[in-house]
Amino acid sequence: MRFVFADSIDTIDPAYDFLADRNGIGRSIHRDDEYPHEFLEKAPYDGILVSRAIVGDALYPGKYSEAQMMRFRREGARTFLRYPLKKFPNSILIGDCGAFNYKNLPEPPYHADDTAEFYADGSFTHGCSPDHLIFDFDDADQRRSFKDVSEDVRRRYEITLQNASEFLKASRAIGKDFTPLGVVQGWSTESMAQAALKLVAMGYDYLAIGGTVPLKIEQIRRILSALRTALPDRIRLHLLGFGKIEELSALEEHHVTSFDTTSPLLRAFKDARKNYWVRTAAGELSYYTAIRIPQATENNKLKHKAREGSLNQELARRLEDAALSGVRQYATRKAKLEECLDAVMDYWAALNWDADPSLTSRSEAALRQRAIYARTLADRPWEQCSCRVCREAGVEAVIFRTSNRNKRRGIHNLYVFHTHLNQFREELA
């Protein structure tokens, strides 16, 4: 079971200065920045997925700049991502269309021929057919047939299958080393199983299951079970955007060949609590909460508070400095835990008081937050991790602050998750 990282230019500046909170002198974006597989000694994933909608083109603007987009198409994905096969043997590169990005359009901005061309230009090893998301999934009532769902659902279902048929033919021109994946969309487990059978009848032997991101793990299990019951054993399955990565057993139970996610990295700065990952002695994933010490003068939210007069910026700057100093002094054992927490919570209270005028560093809400931070600091998890992020950054890895810091913590999470997955695979072998 392969873990494929869904990239969105998730790079960091290896020369970032934590004390000054600034990039290395003369740093050039992308040229000097490093991907997780460059920064760590070993790639923390088995492959990379790149969405066409992220790269962008004349049909649909993406996240890449025009220069990056043109370079990607000219050099190919491996060169642009600095992910050569020689250094990362047996790795795969999957392309998809990024259906979530154009979900509100009446139909995908891409077609079979131009999608095949995109994959060929990028030298992808695998590529998904252009699909259209179906949001009306409900497996509670399996009696809903094609005529029972809305016209929009029917149209999205038919577009996805028609595109898959055309894409399979167009992909043959890419070459024998390219593997096309037919994307499965549906409004129920039964409709997804029927779509999968139609894709297999077209000639696909590798299917990508779409539309599962908002679903609960029980629903995903039922989808996988329905597909495995309907399909021949030789058909491989890829799960698109599988964020529930604590549930690896569900994928293994139904013989999922591969899955992609960006969850370990994203949760480093989008999850309010579980943003620094560890593996317990029992081999389970566990989590700590990073210490939030935002920049008093650079943070957009804090600048807005200063402009409206709800935050004294000079006071905030002094409290920010005290919080940072307190954490660093504690990390080097020059300050006690309670002293450190006092400084952190004084800043926390100043940042949050406008949500509750009665809020102080000793209020009930603050005491709950203090206990959460106390666990992170008292356990010193950064000292127990051998990844490059923690070796070099130390306690800075658990400070929630700027993008370069937070993405570093995300790379640490990728390292932890891939270690966890490797152990999971070894136990199954």
Short mmCIF file of N, CA, C and O in Angstrom, two decimals, residues 155-243:
data_model
loop_
_atom_site.label_atom_id
_atom_site.label_comp_id
_atom_site.label_asym_id
_atom_site.label_seq_id
_atom_site.Cartn_x
_atom_site.Cartn_y
_atom_site.Cartn_z
N ARG A 155 -25.75 14.44 -14.54
CA ARG A 155 -24.84 15.04 -15.52
C ARG A 155 -23.38 14.84 -15.10
O ARG A 155 -22.53 14.49 -15.93
N ARG A 156 -23.07 15.04 -13.82
CA ARG A 156 -21.71 14.85 -13.33
C ARG A 156 -21.27 13.39 -13.48
O ARG A 156 -20.12 13.10 -13.81
N TYR A 157 -22.18 12.48 -13.21
CA TYR A 157 -21.89 11.05 -13.33
C TYR A 157 -21.57 10.69 -14.78
O TYR A 157 -20.58 10.00 -15.06
N GLU A 158 -22.39 11.18 -15.69
CA GLU A 158 -22.19 10.87 -17.11
C GLU A 158 -20.94 11.54 -17.66
O GLU A 158 -20.20 10.94 -18.46
N ILE A 159 -20.66 12.77 -17.24
CA ILE A 159 -19.45 13.46 -17.68
C ILE A 159 -18.21 12.69 -17.25
O ILE A 159 -17.26 12.51 -18.02
N THR A 160 -18.21 12.23 -16.01
CA THR A 160 -17.05 11.51 -15.48
C THR A 160 -16.79 10.23 -16.27
O THR A 160 -15.64 9.92 -16.63
N LEU A 161 -17.86 9.48 -16.58
CA LEU A 161 -17.69 8.24 -17.33
C LEU A 161 -17.31 8.50 -18.79
O LEU A 161 -16.45 7.80 -19.35
N GLN A 162 -17.93 9.50 -19.39
CA GLN A 162 -17.59 9.82 -20.78
C GLN A 162 -16.14 10.28 -20.90
O GLN A 162 -15.41 9.86 -21.81
N ASN A 163 -15.70 11.13 -19.97
CA ASN A 163 -14.31 11.58 -19.97
C ASN A 163 -13.35 10.41 -19.79
O ASN A 163 -12.28 10.37 -20.40
N ALA A 164 -13.74 9.47 -18.94
CA ALA A 164 -12.88 8.31 -18.70
C ALA A 164 -12.72 7.48 -19.96
O ALA A 164 -11.62 7.00 -20.29
N SER A 165 -13.81 7.30 -20.68
CA SER A 165 -13.75 6.53 -21.93
C SER A 165 -12.83 7.20 -22.95
O SER A 165 -11.98 6.56 -23.57
N GLU A 166 -12.97 8.52 -23.08
CA GLU A 166 -12.16 9.25 -24.04
C GLU A 166 -10.70 9.33 -23.59
O GLU A 166 -9.78 9.27 -24.41
N PHE A 167 -10.50 9.46 -22.27
CA PHE A 167 -9.14 9.58 -21.76
C PHE A 167 -8.35 8.28 -21.94
O PHE A 167 -7.15 8.31 -22.25
N LEU A 168 -9.00 7.15 -21.76
CA LEU A 168 -8.30 5.87 -21.91
C LEU A 168 -7.73 5.75 -23.32
O LEU A 168 -6.59 5.30 -23.51
N LYS A 169 -8.50 6.19 -24.29
CA LYS A 169 -8.02 6.14 -25.68
C LYS A 169 -6.88 7.13 -25.89
O LYS A 169 -5.86 6.81 -26.50
N ALA A 170 -7.05 8.35 -25.37
CA ALA A 170 -6.04 9.39 -25.55
C ALA A 170 -4.73 9.04 -24.84
O ALA A 170 -3.64 9.40 -25.31
N SER A 171 -4.81 8.33 -23.73
CA SER A 171 -3.62 8.04 -22.93
C SER A 171 -2.70 7.03 -23.59
O SER A 171 -1.52 6.93 -23.22
N ARG A 172 -3.20 6.28 -24.56
CA ARG A 172 -2.36 5.28 -25.22
C ARG A 172 -1.19 5.92 -25.95
O ARG A 172 -0.14 5.29 -26.13
N ALA A 173 -1.35 7.17 -26.36
CA ALA A 173 -0.28 7.87 -27.06
C ALA A 173 0.86 8.26 -26.13
O ALA A 173 1.96 8.58 -26.60
N ILE A 174 0.63 8.23 -24.81
CA ILE A 174 1.68 8.63 -23.86
C ILE A 174 2.79 7.58 -23.83
O ILE A 174 3.96 7.90 -23.63
N GLY A 175 2.43 6.31 -23.98
CA GLY A 175 3.43 5.26 -23.97
C GLY A 175 3.09 4.16 -23.00
O GLY A 175 2.25 4.31 -22.11
N LYS A 176 3.77 3.04 -23.14
CA LYS A 176 3.45 1.85 -22.34
C LYS A 176 3.86 1.99 -20.87
O LYS A 176 3.39 1.22 -20.03
N ASP A 177 4.74 2.95 -20.56
CA ASP A 177 5.16 3.12 -19.17
C ASP A 177 4.19 3.98 -18.36
O ASP A 177 4.40 4.20 -17.17
N PHE A 178 3.15 4.50 -19.02
CA PHE A 178 2.15 5.33 -18.33
C PHE A 178 0.94 4.48 -17.96
O PHE A 178 0.46 3.67 -18.77
N THR A 179 0.45 4.66 -16.74
CA THR A 179 -0.72 3.92 -16.26
C THR A 179 -1.91 4.85 -16.06
O THR A 179 -1.87 5.73 -15.19
N PRO A 180 -2.98 4.69 -16.86
CA PRO A 180 -4.17 5.53 -16.67
C PRO A 180 -5.05 5.00 -15.54
O PRO A 180 -5.17 3.79 -15.35
N LEU A 181 -5.64 5.91 -14.77
CA LEU A 181 -6.58 5.54 -13.73
C LEU A 181 -7.95 6.12 -14.08
O LEU A 181 -8.08 7.32 -14.35
N GLY A 182 -8.96 5.28 -14.06
CA GLY A 182 -10.33 5.74 -14.27
C GLY A 182 -10.91 6.18 -12.94
O GLY A 182 -10.83 5.44 -11.95
N VAL A 183 -11.51 7.35 -12.89
CA VAL A 183 -12.02 7.89 -11.63
C VAL A 183 -13.47 7.48 -11.41
O VAL A 183 -14.31 7.59 -12.30
N VAL A 184 -13.73 7.02 -10.20
CA VAL A 184 -15.07 6.58 -9.80
C VAL A 184 -15.76 7.71 -9.04
O VAL A 184 -15.22 8.24 -8.06
N GLN A 185 -16.93 8.09 -9.49
CA GLN A 185 -17.79 9.03 -8.76
C GLN A 185 -19.19 8.41 -8.66
O GLN A 185 -19.58 7.62 -9.52
N GLY A 186 -19.93 8.76 -7.62
CA GLY A 186 -21.28 8.22 -7.47
C GLY A 186 -22.00 8.86 -6.31
O GLY A 186 -21.42 9.60 -5.52
N TRP A 187 -23.30 8.56 -6.18
CA TRP A 187 -24.12 9.12 -5.11
C TRP A 187 -24.45 8.08 -4.05
O TRP A 187 -25.11 8.38 -3.06
N SER A 188 -23.97 6.85 -4.24
CA SER A 188 -24.22 5.77 -3.28
C SER A 188 -23.18 4.69 -3.52
O SER A 188 -22.46 4.70 -4.53
N THR A 189 -23.09 3.75 -2.61
CA THR A 189 -22.15 2.64 -2.80
C THR A 189 -22.51 1.85 -4.05
O THR A 189 -21.63 1.42 -4.81
N GLU A 190 -23.80 1.67 -4.29
CA GLU A 190 -24.24 0.90 -5.45
C GLU A 190 -23.87 1.62 -6.74
O GLU A 190 -23.36 1.00 -7.69
N SER A 191 -24.11 2.93 -6.81
CA SER A 191 -23.79 3.67 -8.04
C SER A 191 -22.29 3.72 -8.28
O SER A 191 -21.83 3.68 -9.43
N MET A 192 -21.50 3.75 -7.21
CA MET A 192 -20.05 3.75 -7.37
C MET A 192 -19.56 2.39 -7.85
O MET A 192 -18.64 2.30 -8.68
N ALA A 193 -20.17 1.34 -7.35
CA ALA A 193 -19.82 -0.01 -7.82
C ALA A 193 -20.17 -0.17 -9.30
O ALA A 193 -19.39 -0.76 -10.07
N GLN A 194 -21.31 0.37 -9.70
CA GLN A 194 -21.71 0.30 -11.11
C GLN A 194 -20.76 1.10 -11.99
O GLN A 194 -20.38 0.68 -13.09
N ALA A 195 -20.35 2.28 -11.50
CA ALA A 195 -19.41 3.10 -12.26
C ALA A 195 -18.08 2.37 -12.40
O ALA A 195 -17.45 2.38 -13.46
N ALA A 196 -17.64 1.71 -11.33
CA ALA A 196 -16.38 0.97 -11.36
C ALA A 196 -16.43 -0.16 -12.38
O ALA A 196 -15.47 -0.39 -13.13
N LEU A 197 -17.55 -0.86 -12.42
CA LEU A 197 -17.70 -1.95 -13.40
C LEU A 197 -17.65 -1.42 -14.83
O LEU A 197 -17.07 -2.06 -15.72
N LYS A 198 -18.24 -0.26 -15.04
CA LYS A 198 -18.21 0.34 -16.39
C LYS A 198 -16.79 0.73 -16.77
O LYS A 198 -16.37 0.57 -17.92
N LEU A 199 -16.02 1.22 -15.82
CA LEU A 199 -14.63 1.58 -16.08
C LEU A 199 -13.79 0.36 -16.42
O LEU A 199 -12.94 0.39 -17.31
N VAL A 200 -14.02 -0.72 -15.69
CA VAL A 200 -13.30 -1.97 -15.97
C VAL A 200 -13.68 -2.50 -17.35
O VAL A 200 -12.82 -2.96 -18.11
N ALA A 201 -14.94 -2.39 -17.71
CA ALA A 201 -15.38 -2.83 -19.04
C ALA A 201 -14.72 -2.00 -20.14
O ALA A 201 -14.48 -2.50 -21.25
N MET A 202 -14.41 -0.74 -19.84
CA MET A 202 -13.70 0.10 -20.82
C MET A 202 -12.27 -0.38 -21.05
O MET A 202 -11.70 -0.16 -22.12
N GLY A 203 -11.70 -1.00 -19.99
CA GLY A 203 -10.32 -1.47 -20.11
C GLY A 203 -9.40 -1.02 -18.99
O GLY A 203 -8.21 -1.35 -18.99
N TYR A 204 -9.93 -0.30 -18.00
CA TYR A 204 -9.11 0.14 -16.87
C TYR A 204 -8.85 -1.02 -15.91
O TYR A 204 -9.74 -1.83 -15.64
N ASP A 205 -7.61 -1.08 -15.38
CA ASP A 205 -7.32 -2.04 -14.32
C ASP A 205 -6.83 -1.36 -13.05
O ASP A 205 -6.39 -2.00 -12.10
N TYR A 206 -6.88 -0.02 -13.04
CA TYR A 206 -6.50 0.78 -11.87
C TYR A 206 -7.54 1.89 -11.76
O TYR A 206 -7.72 2.69 -12.67
N LEU A 207 -8.27 1.90 -10.63
CA LEU A 207 -9.35 2.86 -10.44
C LEU A 207 -9.02 3.80 -9.28
O LEU A 207 -8.47 3.38 -8.26
N ALA A 208 -9.37 5.08 -9.45
CA ALA A 208 -9.21 6.08 -8.40
C ALA A 208 -10.59 6.43 -7.86
O ALA A 208 -11.49 6.80 -8.62
N ILE A 209 -10.76 6.32 -6.56
CA ILE A 209 -12.06 6.56 -5.93
C ILE A 209 -12.12 8.01 -5.49
O ILE A 209 -11.35 8.45 -4.63
N GLY A 210 -13.04 8.78 -6.07
CA GLY A 210 -13.16 10.19 -5.75
C GLY A 210 -14.36 10.51 -4.90
O GLY A 210 -15.21 9.66 -4.64
N GLY A 211 -14.41 11.74 -4.41
CA GLY A 211 -15.57 12.22 -3.66
C GLY A 211 -15.67 11.74 -2.23
O GLY A 211 -16.72 11.89 -1.59
N THR A 212 -14.59 11.17 -1.68
CA THR A 212 -14.68 10.60 -0.33
C THR A 212 -14.20 11.53 0.77
O THR A 212 -14.33 11.21 1.95
N VAL A 213 -13.65 12.69 0.41
CA VAL A 213 -13.07 13.58 1.42
C VAL A 213 -14.04 13.93 2.55
O VAL A 213 -13.68 13.86 3.73
N PRO A 214 -15.30 14.31 2.26
CA PRO A 214 -16.20 14.67 3.36
C PRO A 214 -16.86 13.48 4.07
O PRO A 214 -17.61 13.68 5.03
N LEU A 215 -16.60 12.27 3.61
CA LEU A 215 -17.30 11.10 4.15
C LEU A 215 -16.67 10.59 5.45
O LEU A 215 -15.48 10.77 5.69
N LYS A 216 -17.48 9.93 6.24
CA LYS A 216 -16.99 9.30 7.47
C LYS A 216 -16.32 7.97 7.11
O LYS A 216 -16.58 7.40 6.06
N ILE A 217 -15.49 7.49 8.02
CA ILE A 217 -14.73 6.27 7.73
C ILE A 217 -15.66 5.08 7.52
O ILE A 217 -15.38 4.19 6.70
N GLU A 218 -16.80 5.06 8.20
CA GLU A 218 -17.74 3.95 8.01
C GLU A 218 -18.29 3.96 6.58
O GLU A 218 -18.49 2.89 5.98
N GLN A 219 -18.53 5.13 6.04
CA GLN A 219 -19.01 5.22 4.66
C GLN A 219 -17.94 4.78 3.67
O GLN A 219 -18.22 4.09 2.69
N ILE A 220 -16.71 5.19 3.94
CA ILE A 220 -15.60 4.78 3.07
C ILE A 220 -15.43 3.27 3.10
O ILE A 220 -15.18 2.64 2.07
N ARG A 221 -15.56 2.70 4.28
CA ARG A 221 -15.47 1.24 4.39
C ARG A 221 -16.55 0.56 3.53
O ARG A 221 -16.28 -0.44 2.85
N ARG A 222 -17.76 1.10 3.56
CA ARG A 222 -18.85 0.49 2.79
C ARG A 222 -18.61 0.63 1.28
O ARG A 222 -18.92 -0.28 0.51
N ILE A 223 -18.04 1.76 0.88
CA ILE A 223 -17.71 1.95 -0.53
C ILE A 223 -16.66 0.93 -0.96
O ILE A 223 -16.80 0.26 -2.00
N LEU A 224 -15.60 0.82 -0.18
CA LEU A 224 -14.53 -0.13 -0.51
C LEU A 224 -15.05 -1.57 -0.56
O LEU A 224 -14.68 -2.35 -1.44
N SER A 225 -15.92 -1.89 0.39
CA SER A 225 -16.48 -3.24 0.42
C SER A 225 -17.32 -3.50 -0.83
O SER A 225 -17.24 -4.58 -1.44
N ALA A 226 -18.13 -2.52 -1.22
CA ALA A 226 -18.98 -2.68 -2.41
C ALA A 226 -18.13 -2.84 -3.67
O ALA A 226 -18.44 -3.66 -4.55
N LEU A 227 -17.05 -2.06 -3.76
CA LEU A 227 -16.19 -2.16 -4.93
C LEU A 227 -15.47 -3.49 -4.98
O LEU A 227 -15.38 -4.13 -6.04
N ARG A 228 -14.96 -3.92 -3.85
CA ARG A 228 -14.23 -5.19 -3.82
C ARG A 228 -15.16 -6.37 -4.12
O ARG A 228 -14.76 -7.36 -4.73
N THR A 229 -16.41 -6.27 -3.70
CA THR A 229 -17.38 -7.33 -3.98
C THR A 229 -17.70 -7.38 -5.47
O THR A 229 -17.86 -8.47 -6.05
N ALA A 230 -17.76 -6.23 -6.10
CA ALA A 230 -18.17 -6.17 -7.51
C ALA A 230 -17.02 -6.43 -8.49
O ALA A 230 -17.24 -6.94 -9.58
N LEU A 231 -15.80 -6.10 -8.08
CA LEU A 231 -14.67 -6.09 -9.03
C LEU A 231 -13.82 -7.35 -8.96
O LEU A 231 -13.71 -7.97 -7.89
N PRO A 232 -13.18 -7.70 -10.06
CA PRO A 232 -12.20 -8.80 -10.03
C PRO A 232 -11.02 -8.43 -9.13
O PRO A 232 -10.70 -7.25 -8.96
N ASP A 233 -10.36 -9.42 -8.57
CA ASP A 233 -9.25 -9.18 -7.64
C ASP A 233 -8.09 -8.42 -8.29
O ASP A 233 -7.33 -7.75 -7.60
N ARG A 234 -7.95 -8.55 -9.61
CA ARG A 234 -6.81 -7.93 -10.29
C ARG A 234 -6.92 -6.42 -10.38
O ARG A 234 -5.94 -5.73 -10.68
N ILE A 235 -8.09 -5.86 -10.12
CA ILE A 235 -8.29 -4.42 -10.23
C ILE A 235 -7.69 -3.71 -9.02
O ILE A 235 -8.03 -3.98 -7.88
N ARG A 236 -6.79 -2.78 -9.30
CA ARG A 236 -6.15 -2.00 -8.24
C ARG A 236 -6.99 -0.76 -7.91
O ARG A 236 -7.68 -0.22 -8.78
N LEU A 237 -6.89 -0.34 -6.65
CA LEU A 237 -7.68 0.80 -6.18
C LEU A 237 -6.77 1.87 -5.58
O LEU A 237 -5.85 1.56 -4.82
N HIS A 238 -7.06 3.10 -5.94
CA HIS A 238 -6.39 4.26 -5.32
C HIS A 238 -7.46 5.13 -4.68
O HIS A 238 -8.49 5.41 -5.29
N LEU A 239 -7.22 5.58 -3.46
CA LEU A 239 -8.18 6.42 -2.76
C LEU A 239 -7.69 7.87 -2.81
O LEU A 239 -6.62 8.20 -2.28
N LEU A 240 -8.46 8.72 -3.48
CA LEU A 240 -8.09 10.12 -3.66
C LEU A 240 -8.41 10.93 -2.40
O LEU A 240 -9.53 10.89 -1.89
N GLY A 241 -7.43 11.67 -1.90
CA GLY A 241 -7.65 12.57 -0.78
C GLY A 241 -8.10 11.90 0.50
O GLY A 241 -9.04 12.35 1.15
N PHE A 242 -7.40 10.83 0.90
CA PHE A 242 -7.79 10.09 2.11
C PHE A 242 -7.18 10.77 3.33
O PHE A 242 -6.00 10.61 3.64
N GLY A 243 -7.99 11.55 4.04
CA GLY A 243 -7.49 12.30 5.19
C GLY A 243 -7.57 11.57 6.51
O GLY A 243 -6.95 11.99 7.49
#
